C-alpha positions as semicolon CSV with decimal commas, in nm:
position;residue;x (nm);y (nm);z (nm)
1;M;11,302;7,557;11,734
2;C;11,234;7,357;11,330
3;G;11,653;6,575;10,394
4;G;11,684;6,374;10,160
5;P;11,523;6,152;9,905
6;F;11,215;5,972;10,032
7;A;11,207;5,703;9,765
8;G;10,925;5,459;9,816
9;K;10,727;5,687;10,046
10;A;10,377;5,801;9,974
11;G;10,325;6,158;9,869
12;P;10,126;6,383;10,101
13;G;9,798;6,327;9,923
14;D;9,790;5,975;9,786
15;G;9,645;5,801;10,093
16;T;9,869;5,493;10,087
17;M;10,094;5,342;10,351
18;T;10,466;5,384;10,301
19;T;10,644;5,078;10,435
20;A;10,559;4,728;10,546
21;S;10,698;4,805;10,889
22;R;10,464;5,100;10,937
23;T;10,168;4,893;10,821
24;A;10,253;4,623;11,070
25;R;10,297;4,871;11,355
26;N;9,973;5,051;11,285
27;A;9,780;4,728;11,244
28;G;9,909;4,608;11,578
29;A;9,835;4,941;11,741
30;T;9,461;4,904;11,694
31;S;9,427;4,579;11,885
32;G;9,284;4,554;12,237
33;K;9,002;4,722;12,423
34;G;9,095;5,069;12,290
35;R;8,987;4,957;11,947
36;D;8,643;4,863;12,083
37;V;8,596;5,221;12,208
38;A;8,723;5,399;11,897
39;A;8,643;5,154;11,617
40;A;8,299;5,301;11,547
41;L;8,417;5,662;11,582
42;R;8,423;5,908;11,295
43;I;8,678;6,181;11,367
44;G;8,709;6,501;11,165
45;V;9,033;6,697;11,191
46;I;9,045;7,063;11,089
47;G;9,397;7,148;10,975
48;G;9,652;6,920;10,813
49;S;9,975;7,061;10,952
50;I;10,190;6,889;11,217
51;A;9,919;6,890;11,485
52;G;9,652;6,775;11,242
53;C;9,860;6,492;11,100
54;A;9,972;6,381;11,446
55;V;9,618;6,357;11,586
56;A;9,509;6,185;11,265
57;V;9,773;5,919;11,329
58;A;9,654;5,895;11,690
59;G;9,291;5,844;11,593
60;S;9,379;5,595;11,323
61;R;9,600;5,395;11,558
62;A;9,313;5,382;11,808
63;G;9,090;5,236;11,536
64;A;8,881;5,538;11,438
65;D;8,782;5,648;11,088
66;V;8,961;5,981;11,037
67;T;8,919;6,260;10,780
68;V;9,153;6,561;10,767
69;Y;9,048;6,893;10,612
70;E;9,347;7,102;10,498
71;R;9,267;7,437;10,339
72;S;9,597;7,466;10,149
73;G;9,627;7,295;9,816
74;A;10,008;7,305;9,832
75;E;10,237;7,047;9,985
76;L;10,329;7,172;10,332
77;Q;10,671;7,005;10,346
78;D;10,822;7,309;10,176
79;R;10,809;7,496;10,509
80;G;11,169;7,432;10,610
81;F;11,205;7,614;10,942
82;G;11,377;7,443;11,232
83;I;11,220;7,290;11,540
84;V;11,356;7,075;11,821
85;I;11,201;6,789;12,015
86;P;11,326;6,602;12,324
87;P;11,524;6,287;12,240
88;P;11,297;6,062;12,454
89;L;10,988;6,193;12,274
90;H;11,153;6,137;11,937
91;A;11,237;5,779;12,038
92;E;10,878;5,719;12,152
93;L;10,735;5,855;11,827
94;V;10,965;5,638;11,618
95;G;10,902;5,330;11,831
96;S;10,525;5,368;11,812
97;G;10,513;5,433;11,438
98;Y;10,434;5,805;11,427
99;L;10,772;5,882;11,267
100;D;11,001;5,691;11,035
101;T;11,333;5,568;11,167
102;D;11,496;5,722;10,861
103;M;11,360;6,075;10,914
104;P;11,676;6,291;10,927
105;T;11,760;6,470;11,252
106;A;12,063;6,664;11,379
107;P;12,097;6,579;11,750
108;V;12,329;6,774;11,980
109;G;12,382;6,756;12,355
110;T;12,503;7,096;12,475
111;R;12,384;7,454;12,500
112;V;12,651;7,724;12,470
113;W;12,584;8,081;12,587
114;L;12,773;8,359;12,407
115;T;12,782;8,736;12,404
116;R;12,993;9,001;12,234
117;E;13,314;9,098;12,409
118;P;13,270;9,449;12,557
119;G;13,440;9,707;12,341
120;G;13,522;9,455;12,071
121;R;13,369;9,244;11,796
122;S;13,470;8,896;11,909
123;A;13,252;8,643;12,091
124;R;13,293;8,551;12,455
125;E;13,163;8,222;12,590
126;L;12,963;8,265;12,910
127;A;12,857;7,911;12,995
128;R;12,792;7,557;12,876
129;Q;12,499;7,347;12,993
130;P;12,393;6,990;12,911
131;S;12,088;7,021;12,687
132;P;12,019;6,718;12,465
133;V;11,785;6,808;12,180
134;T;11,683;6,654;11,848
135;P;11,659;6,933;11,589
136;C;11,434;6,860;11,292
137;N;11,331;7,023;10,969
138;W;10,964;7,126;10,993
139;G;10,893;7,004;10,643
140;L;11,056;6,664;10,690
141;L;10,876;6,612;11,021
142;W;10,543;6,696;10,858
143;R;10,614;6,462;10,569
144;S;10,695;6,173;10,803
145;L;10,374;6,228;11,003
146;R;10,172;6,260;10,685
147;A;10,311;5,932;10,555
148;S;10,228;5,761;10,885
149;A;9,868;5,877;10,840
150;G;9,847;5,700;10,506
151;S;9,516;5,527;10,583
152;V;9,353;5,859;10,673
153;R;9,147;6,061;10,424
154;Y;9,351;6,378;10,375
155;L;9,145;6,637;10,187
156;R;9,387;6,894;10,050
157;G;9,247;7,226;9,932
158;Q;8,931;7,178;10,143
159;P;8,872;7,477;10,375
160;V;8,608;7,429;10,641
161;A;8,331;7,687;10,636
162;S;8,188;7,616;10,981
163;V;8,149;7,368;11,264
164;R;7,840;7,327;11,476
165;V;7,708;7,089;11,737
166;D;7,373;6,942;11,637
167;A;7,081;6,838;11,857
168;A;7,215;6,483;11,878
169;G;7,546;6,607;12,018
170;R;7,745;6,537;11,703
171;A;7,989;6,785;11,550
172;V;7,892;6,882;11,197
173;I;8,157;7,015;10,957
174;T;8,043;7,225;10,663
175;S;8,272;7,250;10,361
176;A;8,242;7,253;9,983
177;R;8,163;6,883;10,016
178;G;7,848;6,966;10,211
179;E;7,764;6,884;10,573
180;E;7,932;6,585;10,736
181;P;7,861;6,472;11,094
182;Y;8,137;6,337;11,317
183;D;8,147;6,182;11,661
184;M;8,447;6,399;11,737
185;V;8,603;6,703;11,570
186;V;8,960;6,807;11,643
187;G;9,049;7,170;11,590
188;A;9,412;7,167;11,477
189;D;9,377;7,495;11,291
190;G;9,669;7,683;11,441
191;H;9,733;7,985;11,659
192;A;9,439;8,185;11,518
193;S;9,205;7,887;11,559
194;A;8,843;7,952;11,478
195;T;8,748;7,616;11,630
196;R;8,870;7,751;11,965
197;R;8,585;8,002;11,962
198;L;8,332;7,726;12,025
199;L;8,504;7,646;12,355
200;A;8,625;7,995;12,447
201;P;8,433;8,258;12,245
202;V;8,604;8,568;12,387
203;L;8,958;8,433;12,418
204;R;9,222;8,606;12,208
205;P;9,604;8,577;12,194
206;E;9,794;8,816;12,420
207;P;10,084;8,985;12,236
208;A;10,434;9,017;12,379
209;P;10,617;9,351;12,344
210;Y;10,878;9,213;12,104
211;L;10,922;9,025;11,776
212;V;11,105;8,716;11,655
213;W;11,298;8,686;11,329
214;R;11,332;8,327;11,210
215;G;11,531;8,182;10,927
216;A;11,696;7,873;10,783
217;I;11,993;7,931;10,556
218;P;12,247;7,710;10,373
219;L;12,569;7,621;10,551
220;G;12,746;7,825;10,287
221;A;12,658;8,121;10,508
222;L;12,923;7,990;10,747
223;A;13,196;7,987;10,483
224;G;13,497;8,158;10,635
225;H;13,374;8,088;10,989
226;P;13,506;7,739;11,068
227;R;13,512;7,799;11,444
228;E;13,141;7,881;11,453
229;L;13,055;7,583;11,232
230;D;13,259;7,349;11,450
231;L;13,076;7,478;11,758
232;L;12,737;7,420;11,595
233;R;12,825;7,061;11,505
234;G;12,793;6,967;11,871
235;A;12,585;7,238;12,037
236;W;12,305;7,486;11,998
237;V;12,398;7,845;12,068
238;T;12,230;8,126;12,260
239;L;12,376;8,470;12,190
240;G;12,276;8,737;12,440
241;F;12,273;9,108;12,359
242;P;12,116;9,421;12,511
243;G;11,741;9,390;12,459
244;G;11,723;9,028;12,348
245;H;11,900;8,716;12,232
246;G;11,949;8,490;11,932
247;I;11,932;8,111;11,897
248;F;12,139;7,919;11,638
249;Y;12,139;7,547;11,560
250;L;12,176;7,307;11,268
251;I;11,885;7,116;11,115
252;P;11,867;6,857;10,835
253;G;11,829;6,998;10,487
254;G;11,555;6,881;10,254
255;P;11,582;6,723;9,909
256;Q;11,607;7,072;9,760
257;D;11,898;7,174;9,988
258;G;12,271;7,107;9,962
259;D;12,344;6,773;9,799
260;G;11,989;6,651;9,866
261;S;12,114;6,369;10,086
262;T;11,987;6,253;10,424
263;G;12,334;6,257;10,578
264;P;12,515;6,504;10,804
265;G;12,659;6,681;10,501
266;N;12,317;6,826;10,416
267;R;12,244;7,080;10,686
268;L;12,081;7,420;10,721
269;L;12,154;7,680;10,986
270;A;11,831;7,765;11,167
271;Y;11,810;8,075;11,381
272;A;11,566;8,284;11,582
273;V;11,644;8,636;11,701
274;Y;11,425;8,810;11,961
275;G;11,417;9,185;12,008
276;R;11,229;9,511;11,973
277;P;11,285;9,732;11,669
278;P;11,290;10,105;11,744
279;G;10,989;10,313;11,652
280;G;10,972;10,388;11,283
281;A;11,202;10,103;11,182
282;E;11,075;9,856;10,925
283;P;11,049;9,535;11,132
284;G;11,145;9,281;10,865
285;P;11,492;9,400;10,761
286;Y;11,578;9,541;11,106
287;V;11,736;9,212;11,216
288;Q;12,031;9,288;10,988
289;E;12,092;9,619;11,165
290;L;12,041;9,459;11,505
291;A;12,300;9,189;11,433
292;K;12,550;9,440;11,300
293;E;12,513;9,656;11,611
294;H;12,509;9,388;11,882
295;F;12,643;9,054;11,756
296;P;13,005;8,941;11,745
297;A;13,138;9,010;11,396
298;A;13,131;8,647;11,279
299;W;12,769;8,593;11,385
300;A;12,658;8,927;11,238
301;D;12,817;8,825;10,909
302;I;12,636;8,491;10,917
303;V;12,298;8,663;10,962
304;A;12,381;8,914;10,688
305;R;12,473;8,636;10,446
306;G;12,132;8,482;10,497
307;G;11,978;8,790;10,340
308;R;11,632;8,933;10,390
309;R;11,459;8,669;10,179
310;A;11,571;8,395;10,419
311;T;11,421;8,564;10,724
312;A;11,059;8,582;10,838
313;C;10,947;8,830;11,104
314;H;10,667;8,730;11,341
315;P;10,492;8,888;11,637
316;V;10,517;8,689;11,960
317;A;10,200;8,608;12,153
318;D;10,052;8,347;12,383
319;V;9,710;8,211;12,464
320;Q;9,566;7,908;12,641
321;A;9,213;7,773;12,612
322;P;9,060;7,739;12,961
323;R;8,944;7,389;12,866
324;V;9,090;7,217;12,558
325;A;8,811;6,966;12,506
326;R;8,438;6,943;12,557
327;P;8,264;6,654;12,383
328;P;8,238;6,634;12,088
329;L;8,506;6,903;12,033
330;L;8,878;6,891;12,104
331;L;9,167;7,129;12,044
332;A;9,524;7,024;11,963
333;G;9,854;7,199;11,899
334;D;9,848;7,578;11,872
335;A;9,468;7,574;11,855
336;A;9,467;7,456;12,218
337;G;9,733;7,698;12,329
338;V;10,021;7,905;12,199
339;T;10,333;7,952;12,408
340;R;10,614;8,197;12,346
341;P;10,876;8,029;12,127
342;H;11,142;8,035;12,403
343;T;10,991;7,713;12,537
344;A;11,057;7,534;12,205
345;T;10,736;7,337;12,250
346;G;10,509;7,429;11,958
347;A;10,554;7,102;11,772
348;V;10,639;6,916;12,093
349;K;10,306;7,004;12,249
350;A;10,118;6,902;11,934
351;L;10,292;6,564;11,933
352;Q;10,222;6,515;12,303
353;D;9,858;6,606;12,243
354;A;9,840;6,329;11,985
355;L;9,999;6,069;12,213
356;C;9,759;6,167;12,490
357;L;9,458;6,141;12,258
358;E;9,556;5,794;12,143
359;R;9,604;5,680;12,502
360;V;9,273;5,813;12,635
361;L;9,083;5,665;12,339
362;R;9,240;5,329;12,417
363;E;9,158;5,354;12,787
364;G;8,792;5,437;12,725
365;P;8,542;5,352;12,854
366;D;8,366;5,586;12,609
367;P;8,462;5,882;12,386
368;A;8,315;6,148;12,615
369;T;8,515;6,022;12,912
370;A;8,825;6,002;12,695
371;L;8,791;6,366;12,591
372;E;8,741;6,480;12,951
373;R;9,061;6,298;13,048
374;Y;9,240;6,459;12,757
375;A;9,115;6,801;12,870
376;D;9,227;6,743;13,229
377;E;9,581;6,658;13,124
378;R;9,647;6,886;12,832
379;T;9,480;7,202;12,967
380;A;9,701;7,202;13,274
381;A;10,015;7,120;13,074
382;G;9,946;7,406;12,833
383;A;9,884;7,657;13,112
384;K;10,219;7,572;13,274
385;L;10,397;7,619;12,941
386;V;10,236;7,959;12,883
387;E;10,347;8,076;13,226
388;L;10,701;7,949;13,173
389;G;10,717;8,116;12,832
390;R;10,626;8,449;12,985
391;R;10,895;8,416;13,252
392;M;11,150;8,325;12,987
393;G;11,044;8,617;12,769
394;R;11,090;8,861;13,055
395;A;11,432;8,718;13,140
396;L;11,564;8,679;12,785
397;V;11,416;8,984;12,611
398;E;11,227;9,230;12,828
399;E;11,460;9,241;13,132
400;V;11,787;9,088;13,012
401;P;12,080;9,051;13,251
402;D;12,415;9,221;13,208
403;W;12,545;8,951;12,975
404;P;12,916;9,049;12,977
405;A;12,919;9,037;13,358
406;M;12,810;8,673;13,366
407;G;13,003;8,348;13,374
408;Q;12,915;7,982;13,422
409;E;12,795;8,013;13,782
410;E;12,602;8,333;13,719
411;V;12,422;8,185;13,416
412;D;12,331;7,868;13,609
413;V;12,197;8,059;13,910
414;W;12,012;8,313;13,696
415;F;11,837;8,051;13,486
416;R;11,743;7,838;13,785
417;G;11,552;8,144;13,899
418;V;11,379;8,173;13,561
419;L;11,271;7,809;13,569
420;A;11,147;7,852;13,928
421;G;11,144;7,478;13,992
422;T;10,982;7,388;13,661
423;W;11,159;7,105;13,479
424;H;11,198;7,156;13,105
425;Y;11,371;6,933;12,855
426;L;11,595;7,211;12,721
427;Y;11,753;7,260;13,063
428;E;11,859;6,916;13,178
429;D;12,089;7,040;13,451
430;P;12,100;7,417;13,508
431;G;12,185;7,339;13,870
432;K;11,972;7,198;14,145
433;A;11,631;7,361;14,158
434;A;11,483;7,420;14,501
435;G;11,175;7,218;14,583
436;P;10,996;6,957;14,373
437;A;11,015;7,011;14,000
438;V;10,701;7,042;13,792
439;A;10,738;6,852;13,466
440;I;10,586;7,026;13,165
441;A;10,740;6,847;12,871
442;S;10,640;6,488;12,927
443;A;10,365;6,312;12,739
444;G;10,215;6,164;13,053
445;P;9,949;6,296;13,293
446;T;10,026;6,635;13,440
447;A;9,721;6,737;13,639
448;S;9,388;6,631;13,775
449;A;9,050;6,759;13,670
450;A;9,042;6,984;13,974
451;S;9,325;7,196;13,834
452;A;9,151;7,275;13,507
453;V;8,928;7,576;13,450
454;R;8,589;7,464;13,327
455;R;8,361;7,648;13,087
456;P;7,999;7,572;12,997
457;E;7,952;7,298;12,741
458;P;7,895;7,406;12,380
459;D;7,522;7,423;12,325
460;A;7,355;7,226;12,051
461;G;7,323;7,456;11,757
462;S;7,630;7,665;11,844
463;E;7,847;7,734;11,543
464;A;8,183;7,881;11,450
465;T;8,319;7,978;11,112
466;V;8,639;7,784;11,058
467;S;8,911;7,778;10,796
468;G;9,093;7,446;10,813
């Protein structure tokens, strides 16, 4: 799931620190034995989005010299879709200096399940569940991470042509700047990662049989719907319908939204609607027809007011690298694995990847060992998320329940079955799960090396064409 003036903060490309407090935190972060391991390291990062900026902060905090290659020449903070992160993870990122304390968020503590009343156009509440989340604006999150990476070289408008491993075991990045060797290269180049091909040459994303429509629209779209707005002030909403569901929640607006402030008065309504358009229908605008046919009248009107320009239509797919690191290469964020969006872990996983990388670099005893530890932990965590996302997709889109027949107890029991004993931060208490829970949204260790699928090491001289 993904404002205000940032006076005094560095712009995304000027390479300066933003506040004295961040400088002090980052300076302190590089002390200790971890700095001895990483201090001589040169790390190249392909991709300057959330994952790329987060791992750049991680490497810098561990004492490494970091260069980020971002192919886009534009400032990425304009991408204002909504995402959510767990409150404990947000607190950890703020406390450790990855994020500013003043980055706007829109926290809520409850999930409300709705559906349309049978034979009518009003909404019926099915259930409420405790579900503390910290919704963020994608662009504001990126900007905060980028500012925290102020000491990092961030090369905007610098696509990477290729990456290869040379005879000395170094990773060599080729770009318009020429060839540059690195002790470690992080592929943070997104869901269609070309860097991934060096570790898993034949791996490709597996599509789901449905689409997602995402949007972020001004709160003016809720004019005339005070009940819905009041609900969204304290909860995020799931609206079930035959063949899918929709998610609605508030996120902070950016400087270009509302009154441009960082306060609760500047909000956007973020939404994601999952479903399958009928054959022959134009996928993009179909969400308007879907909402009109299946949503309660107020929610259909809200989606319609957003208009087609406010909505982006995406295919849904998932993929997981069988091993997310092999010295000197490492994958982070969507490059390492893509989960279906129901898990709300795209940005979360990227941030956890960064925290893990910083920790293993600190622990040492050498970079190769650090990357193997990273691979052990993050490969297993990603695989669990992919599996959970598929179960959630089946339950919420492909094989939906009879929504109108459900109430609080039925929703709790049904979703305990979907989770199948897997703990996830969105579902703090959907009832007592049978058996020990498997945590998949913590930043700590999640598996041993024995649980990870291993692939042959990249050979010296192997090469992939990459666009960072």
